[in-house]
Short mmCIF file of C-alpha atoms in Angstrom, two decimals:
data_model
loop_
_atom_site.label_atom_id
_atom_site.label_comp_id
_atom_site.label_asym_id
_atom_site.label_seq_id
_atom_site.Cartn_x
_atom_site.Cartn_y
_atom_site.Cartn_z
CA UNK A 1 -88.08 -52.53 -24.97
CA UNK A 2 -85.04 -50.20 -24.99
CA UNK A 3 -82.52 -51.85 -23.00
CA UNK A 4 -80.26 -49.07 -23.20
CA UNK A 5 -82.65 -46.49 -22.41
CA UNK A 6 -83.25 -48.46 -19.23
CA UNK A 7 -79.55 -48.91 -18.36
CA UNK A 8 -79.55 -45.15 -18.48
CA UNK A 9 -82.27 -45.16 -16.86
CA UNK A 10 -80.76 -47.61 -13.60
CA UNK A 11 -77.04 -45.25 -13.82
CA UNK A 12 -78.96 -42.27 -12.83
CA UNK A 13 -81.43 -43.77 -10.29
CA UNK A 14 -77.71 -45.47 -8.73
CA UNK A 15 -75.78 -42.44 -8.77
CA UNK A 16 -79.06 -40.42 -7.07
CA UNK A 17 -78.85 -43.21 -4.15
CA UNK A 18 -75.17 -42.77 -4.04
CA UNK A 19 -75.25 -38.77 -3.31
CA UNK A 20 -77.94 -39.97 -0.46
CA UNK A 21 -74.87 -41.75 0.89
CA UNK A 22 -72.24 -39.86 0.75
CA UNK A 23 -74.07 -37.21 2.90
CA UNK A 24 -74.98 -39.73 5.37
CA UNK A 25 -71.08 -40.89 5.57
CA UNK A 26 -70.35 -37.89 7.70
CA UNK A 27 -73.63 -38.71 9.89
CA UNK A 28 -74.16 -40.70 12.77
CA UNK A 29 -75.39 -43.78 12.04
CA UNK A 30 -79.20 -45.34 13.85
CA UNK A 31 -79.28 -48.78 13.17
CA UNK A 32 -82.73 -50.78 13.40
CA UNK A 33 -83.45 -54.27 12.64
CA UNK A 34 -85.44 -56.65 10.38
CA UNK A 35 -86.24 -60.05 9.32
CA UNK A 36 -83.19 -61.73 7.19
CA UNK A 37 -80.98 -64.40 7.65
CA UNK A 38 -79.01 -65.75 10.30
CA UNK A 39 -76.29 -63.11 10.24
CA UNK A 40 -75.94 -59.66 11.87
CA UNK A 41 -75.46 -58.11 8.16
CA UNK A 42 -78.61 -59.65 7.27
CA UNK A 43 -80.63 -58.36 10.14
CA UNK A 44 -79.17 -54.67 9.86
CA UNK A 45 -81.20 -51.55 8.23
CA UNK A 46 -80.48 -47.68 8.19
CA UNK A 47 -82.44 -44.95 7.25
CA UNK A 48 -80.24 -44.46 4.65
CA UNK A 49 -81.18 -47.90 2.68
CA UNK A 50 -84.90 -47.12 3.19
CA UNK A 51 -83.74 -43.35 1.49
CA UNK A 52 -81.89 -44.57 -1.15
CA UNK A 53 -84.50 -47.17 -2.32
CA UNK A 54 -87.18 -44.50 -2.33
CA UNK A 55 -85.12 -42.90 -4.54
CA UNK A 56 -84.20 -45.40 -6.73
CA UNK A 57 -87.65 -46.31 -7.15
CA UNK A 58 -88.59 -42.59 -7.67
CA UNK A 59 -86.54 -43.17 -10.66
CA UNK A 60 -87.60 -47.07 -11.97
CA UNK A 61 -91.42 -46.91 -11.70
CA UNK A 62 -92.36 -44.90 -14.23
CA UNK A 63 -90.36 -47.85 -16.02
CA UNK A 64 -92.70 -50.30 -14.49
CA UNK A 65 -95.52 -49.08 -16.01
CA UNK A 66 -94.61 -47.91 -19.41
CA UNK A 67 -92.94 -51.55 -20.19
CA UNK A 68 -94.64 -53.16 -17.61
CA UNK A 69 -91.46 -54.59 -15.47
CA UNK A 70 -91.89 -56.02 -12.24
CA UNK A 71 -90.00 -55.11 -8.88
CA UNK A 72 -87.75 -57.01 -6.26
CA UNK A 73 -85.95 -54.75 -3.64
CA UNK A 74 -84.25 -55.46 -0.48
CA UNK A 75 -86.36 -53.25 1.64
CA UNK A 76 -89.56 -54.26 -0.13
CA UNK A 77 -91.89 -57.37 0.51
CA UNK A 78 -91.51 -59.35 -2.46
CA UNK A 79 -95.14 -59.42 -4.12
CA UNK A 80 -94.52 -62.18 -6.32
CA UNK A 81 -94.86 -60.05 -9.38
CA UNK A 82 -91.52 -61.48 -10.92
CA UNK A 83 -92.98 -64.43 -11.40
CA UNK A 84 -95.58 -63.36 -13.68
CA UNK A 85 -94.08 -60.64 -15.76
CA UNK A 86 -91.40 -60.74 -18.64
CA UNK A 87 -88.55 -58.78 -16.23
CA UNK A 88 -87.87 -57.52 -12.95
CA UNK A 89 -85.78 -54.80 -11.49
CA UNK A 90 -83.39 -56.36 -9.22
CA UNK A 91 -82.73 -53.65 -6.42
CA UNK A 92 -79.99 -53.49 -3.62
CA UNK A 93 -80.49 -50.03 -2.61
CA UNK A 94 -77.36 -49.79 -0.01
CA UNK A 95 -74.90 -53.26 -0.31
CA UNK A 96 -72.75 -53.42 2.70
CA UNK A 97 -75.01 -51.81 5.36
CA UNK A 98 -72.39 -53.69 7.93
CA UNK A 99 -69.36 -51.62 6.83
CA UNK A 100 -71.47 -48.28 6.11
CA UNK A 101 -72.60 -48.54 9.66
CA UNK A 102 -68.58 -49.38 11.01
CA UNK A 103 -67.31 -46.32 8.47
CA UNK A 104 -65.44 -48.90 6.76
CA UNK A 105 -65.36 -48.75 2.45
CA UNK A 106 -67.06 -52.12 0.94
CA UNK A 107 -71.09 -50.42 0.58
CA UNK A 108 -72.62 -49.67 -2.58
CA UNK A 109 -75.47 -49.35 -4.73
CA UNK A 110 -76.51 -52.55 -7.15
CA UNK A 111 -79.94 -52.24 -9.92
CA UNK A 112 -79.99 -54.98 -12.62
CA UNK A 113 -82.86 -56.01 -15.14
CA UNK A 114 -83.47 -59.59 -14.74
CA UNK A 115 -85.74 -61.49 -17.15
CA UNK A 116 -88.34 -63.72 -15.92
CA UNK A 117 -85.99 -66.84 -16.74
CA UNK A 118 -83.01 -65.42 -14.11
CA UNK A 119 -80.80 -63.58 -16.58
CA UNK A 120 -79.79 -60.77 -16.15
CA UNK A 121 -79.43 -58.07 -18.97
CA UNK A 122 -78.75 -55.14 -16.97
CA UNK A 123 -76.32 -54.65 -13.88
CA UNK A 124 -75.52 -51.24 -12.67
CA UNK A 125 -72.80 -50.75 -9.59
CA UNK A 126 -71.77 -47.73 -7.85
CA UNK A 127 -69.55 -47.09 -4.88
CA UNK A 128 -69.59 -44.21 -3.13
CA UNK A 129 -66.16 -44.66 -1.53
CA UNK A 130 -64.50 -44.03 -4.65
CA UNK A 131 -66.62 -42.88 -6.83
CA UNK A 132 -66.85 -45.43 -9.22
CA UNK A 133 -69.15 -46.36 -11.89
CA UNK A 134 -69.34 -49.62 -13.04
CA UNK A 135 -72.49 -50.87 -15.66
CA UNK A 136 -73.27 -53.52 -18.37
CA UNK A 137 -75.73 -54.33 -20.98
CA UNK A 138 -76.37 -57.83 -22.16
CA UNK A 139 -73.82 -58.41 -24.88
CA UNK A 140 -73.36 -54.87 -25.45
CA UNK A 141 -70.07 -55.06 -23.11
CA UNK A 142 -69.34 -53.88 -19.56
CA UNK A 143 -67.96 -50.27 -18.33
CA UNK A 144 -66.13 -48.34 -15.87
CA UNK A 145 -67.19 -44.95 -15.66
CA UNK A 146 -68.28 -44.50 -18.70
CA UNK A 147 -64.87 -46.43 -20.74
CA UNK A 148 -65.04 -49.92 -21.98
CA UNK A 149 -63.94 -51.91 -19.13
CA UNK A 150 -61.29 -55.17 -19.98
CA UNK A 151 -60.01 -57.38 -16.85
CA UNK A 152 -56.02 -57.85 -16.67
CA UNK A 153 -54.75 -60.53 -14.32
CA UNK A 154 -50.84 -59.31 -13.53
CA UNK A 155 -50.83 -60.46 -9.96
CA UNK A 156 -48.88 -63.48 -9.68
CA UNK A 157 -50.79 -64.55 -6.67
CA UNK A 158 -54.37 -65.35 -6.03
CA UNK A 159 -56.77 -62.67 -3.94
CA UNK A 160 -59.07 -64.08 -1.99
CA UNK A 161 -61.71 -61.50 -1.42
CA UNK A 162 -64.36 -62.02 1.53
CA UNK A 163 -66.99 -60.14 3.56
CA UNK A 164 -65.05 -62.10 7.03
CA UNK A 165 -61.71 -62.42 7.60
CA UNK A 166 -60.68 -66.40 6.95
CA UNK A 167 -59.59 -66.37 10.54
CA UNK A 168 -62.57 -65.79 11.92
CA UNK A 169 -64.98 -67.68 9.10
CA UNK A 170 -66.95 -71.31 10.31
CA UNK A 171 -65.48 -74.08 8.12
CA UNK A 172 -62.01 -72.20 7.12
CA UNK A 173 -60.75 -75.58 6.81
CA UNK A 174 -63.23 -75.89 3.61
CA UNK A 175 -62.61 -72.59 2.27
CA UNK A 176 -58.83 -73.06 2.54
CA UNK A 177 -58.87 -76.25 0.48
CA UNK A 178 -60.80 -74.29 -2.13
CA UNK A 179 -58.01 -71.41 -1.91
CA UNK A 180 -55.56 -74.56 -2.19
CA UNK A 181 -56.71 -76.05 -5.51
CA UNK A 182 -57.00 -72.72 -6.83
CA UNK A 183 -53.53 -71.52 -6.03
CA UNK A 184 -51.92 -75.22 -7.16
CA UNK A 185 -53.79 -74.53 -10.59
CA UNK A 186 -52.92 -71.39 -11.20
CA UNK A 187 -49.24 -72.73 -10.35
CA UNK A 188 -48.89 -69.75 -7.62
CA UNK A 189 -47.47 -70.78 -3.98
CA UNK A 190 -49.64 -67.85 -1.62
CA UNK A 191 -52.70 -65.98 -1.97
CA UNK A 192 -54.04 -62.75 -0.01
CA UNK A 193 -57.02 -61.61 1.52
CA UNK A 194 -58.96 -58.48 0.96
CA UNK A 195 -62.20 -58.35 3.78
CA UNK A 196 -64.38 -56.28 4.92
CA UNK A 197 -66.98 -55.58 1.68
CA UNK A 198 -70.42 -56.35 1.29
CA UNK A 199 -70.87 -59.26 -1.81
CA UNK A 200 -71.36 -56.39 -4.44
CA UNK A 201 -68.28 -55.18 -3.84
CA UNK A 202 -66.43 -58.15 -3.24
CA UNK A 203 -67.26 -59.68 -6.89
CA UNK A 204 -66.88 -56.12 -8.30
CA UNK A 205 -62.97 -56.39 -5.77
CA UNK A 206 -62.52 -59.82 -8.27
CA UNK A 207 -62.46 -58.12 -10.96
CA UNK A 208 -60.23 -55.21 -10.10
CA UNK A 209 -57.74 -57.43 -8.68
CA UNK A 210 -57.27 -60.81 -11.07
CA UNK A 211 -56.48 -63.26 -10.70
CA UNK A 212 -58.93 -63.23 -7.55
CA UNK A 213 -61.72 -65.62 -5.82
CA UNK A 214 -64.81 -64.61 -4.08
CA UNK A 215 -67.07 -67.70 -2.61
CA UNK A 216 -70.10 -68.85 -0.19
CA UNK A 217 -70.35 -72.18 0.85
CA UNK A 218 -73.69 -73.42 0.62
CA UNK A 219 -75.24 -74.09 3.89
CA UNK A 220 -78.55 -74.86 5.23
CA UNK A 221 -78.78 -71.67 7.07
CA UNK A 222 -80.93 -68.76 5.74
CA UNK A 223 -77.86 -66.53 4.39
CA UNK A 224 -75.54 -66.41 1.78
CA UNK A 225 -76.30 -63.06 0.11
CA UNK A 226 -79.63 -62.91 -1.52
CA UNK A 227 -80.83 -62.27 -5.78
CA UNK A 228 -80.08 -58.55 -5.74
CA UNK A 229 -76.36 -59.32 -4.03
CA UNK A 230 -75.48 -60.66 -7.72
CA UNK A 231 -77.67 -60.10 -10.03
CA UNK A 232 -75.87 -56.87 -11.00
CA UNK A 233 -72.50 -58.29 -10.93
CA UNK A 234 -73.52 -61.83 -12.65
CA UNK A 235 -74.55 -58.95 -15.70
CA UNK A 236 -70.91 -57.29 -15.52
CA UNK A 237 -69.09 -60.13 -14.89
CA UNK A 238 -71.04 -62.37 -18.32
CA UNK A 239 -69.81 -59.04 -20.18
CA UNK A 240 -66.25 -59.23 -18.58
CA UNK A 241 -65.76 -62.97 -19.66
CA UNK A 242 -65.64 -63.53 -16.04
CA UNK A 243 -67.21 -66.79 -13.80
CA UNK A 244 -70.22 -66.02 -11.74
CA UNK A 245 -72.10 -69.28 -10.60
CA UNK A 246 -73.15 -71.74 -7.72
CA UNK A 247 -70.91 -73.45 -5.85
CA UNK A 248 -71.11 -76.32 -7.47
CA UNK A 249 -70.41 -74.41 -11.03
CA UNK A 250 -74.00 -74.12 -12.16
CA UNK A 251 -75.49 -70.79 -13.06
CA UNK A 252 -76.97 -68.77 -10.62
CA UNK A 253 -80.55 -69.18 -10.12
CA UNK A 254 -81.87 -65.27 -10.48
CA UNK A 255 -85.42 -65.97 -9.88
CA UNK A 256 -85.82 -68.45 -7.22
CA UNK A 257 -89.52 -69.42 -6.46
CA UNK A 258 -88.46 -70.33 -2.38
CA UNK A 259 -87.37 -67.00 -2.00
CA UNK A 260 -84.71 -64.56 -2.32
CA UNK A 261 -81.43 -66.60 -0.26
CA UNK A 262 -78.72 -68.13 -1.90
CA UNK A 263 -77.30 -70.27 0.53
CA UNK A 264 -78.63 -73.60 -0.57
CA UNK A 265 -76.30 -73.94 -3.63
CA UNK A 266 -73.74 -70.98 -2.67
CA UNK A 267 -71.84 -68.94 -4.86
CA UNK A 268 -68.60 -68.99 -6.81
CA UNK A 269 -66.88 -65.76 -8.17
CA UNK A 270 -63.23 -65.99 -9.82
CA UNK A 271 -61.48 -63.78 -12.29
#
């Protein structure tokens, strides 16, 4: 199998969704629901993530067949198929569907190649907002548009990057003791907030702005992002260097058997 083929391959198919979005930015927005978890962003779909997973898929499954890959994709049933094959596309065909709908930056498009055992060799970004590119290869290194992309933490505060303002996020007081520890080791006395993204964004919003902190408690609660919410940026953040994990400082389980949520075990970004 030619990895690199197939991250060409998942750049094109992500940069075809993206023109699909950037049309619909200047459209108005109808806004239908579906099953997900227990939060409005969850339960939110547009035509535009039903369009831009068409076309992603116009452009991965002719992949499928010729190396016999598997599929998992937001707007899809999951069949089960990743189970039982060697790797899996990893599809979130429109990240953010929250702020697309408000007009707000923070969507995006996310494809990674994830192998059967949850690791993920491929993770391809791209946000429509500004027009960046951001991709990785399993130990071939990550990239921004195209130029080998290294992280540089020259803040000399923390950012605390989050889809909900702290203010308005359930157990703040947890969250803040978190932002606490982190500041105290880091030997920094504030930290600021950058909300509003989907979770694509936010981890790729770690990296851009070291040193920075992205996080989900777990909870009980269907919620807490889903596979194809990191799977691309768990790829570009193991070629950054960079910490993507549970909560609890485990690696992320890629290829849960009880389905696609993350919230039992939560999530843990940090540049």
């Amino acid at each position: 199998m030619d990895i690199q083929h197939l991250t060409n391959i998942a750049i094109k198919a992500a940069l075809a969704a993206g023109k699909i979005i950037k049309k619909a930015m200047r459209e108005d927005v109808i806004v239908a629901h579906k099953e997900g978890g227990n939060t409005y962003a969850s339960q939110v779909v547009t035509k535009v993530d039903i369009a831009c997973e068409k076309m992603i898929l116009k452009h991965l499954k002719p992949t499928c067949k010729n190396f016999d890959i598997a599929l998992l994709s937001e707007e899809t049933q999951d069949d089960g198929s990743r189970f039982e094959k060697g790797y899996f596309w990893c599809i979130d065909p429109m990240d953010g569907t929250l702020a697309f709908i408000n007009k707000t930056p923070g969507f995006s498009v996310a494809i990674a190649l994830v192998d059967k055992n949850g690791t993920p060799q491929i993770g391809v970004v791209y946000d429509p907002n500004t027009g960046n590119l951001y991709s990785a290869t399993k130990d071939k290194g990550a990239f921004k548009n195209g130029q080998p992309w290294k992280v540089t933490a020259n803040n000399k505060y923390l950012t605390y990057v989050t889809d909900k303002k702290l203010a308005d996020t359930p157990n703040k007081s947890k969250i803040l003791a978190v932002l606490d520890d982190k500041i105290n080791t880091l030997g920094f006395s504030a930290y600021k907030e950058i909300a509003g993204a989907g979770a694509v964004l936010n981890a790729i919003l770690v990296a851009e702005h070291a040193p920075a902190l992205f996080l989900k408690l777990p909870k009980k609660e269907k919620g807490g992002g889903s596979i194809w919410d990191y799977a691309a940026t768990a790829c570009i953040f193991k070629e950054l260097g960079l910490g993507t994990t549970d909560f609890y400082g485990k690696p992320l389980e890629l290829n849960r058997k009880d389905g696609s949520f993350m919230n039992k075990k939560g999530i843990y970004c940090s540049s």
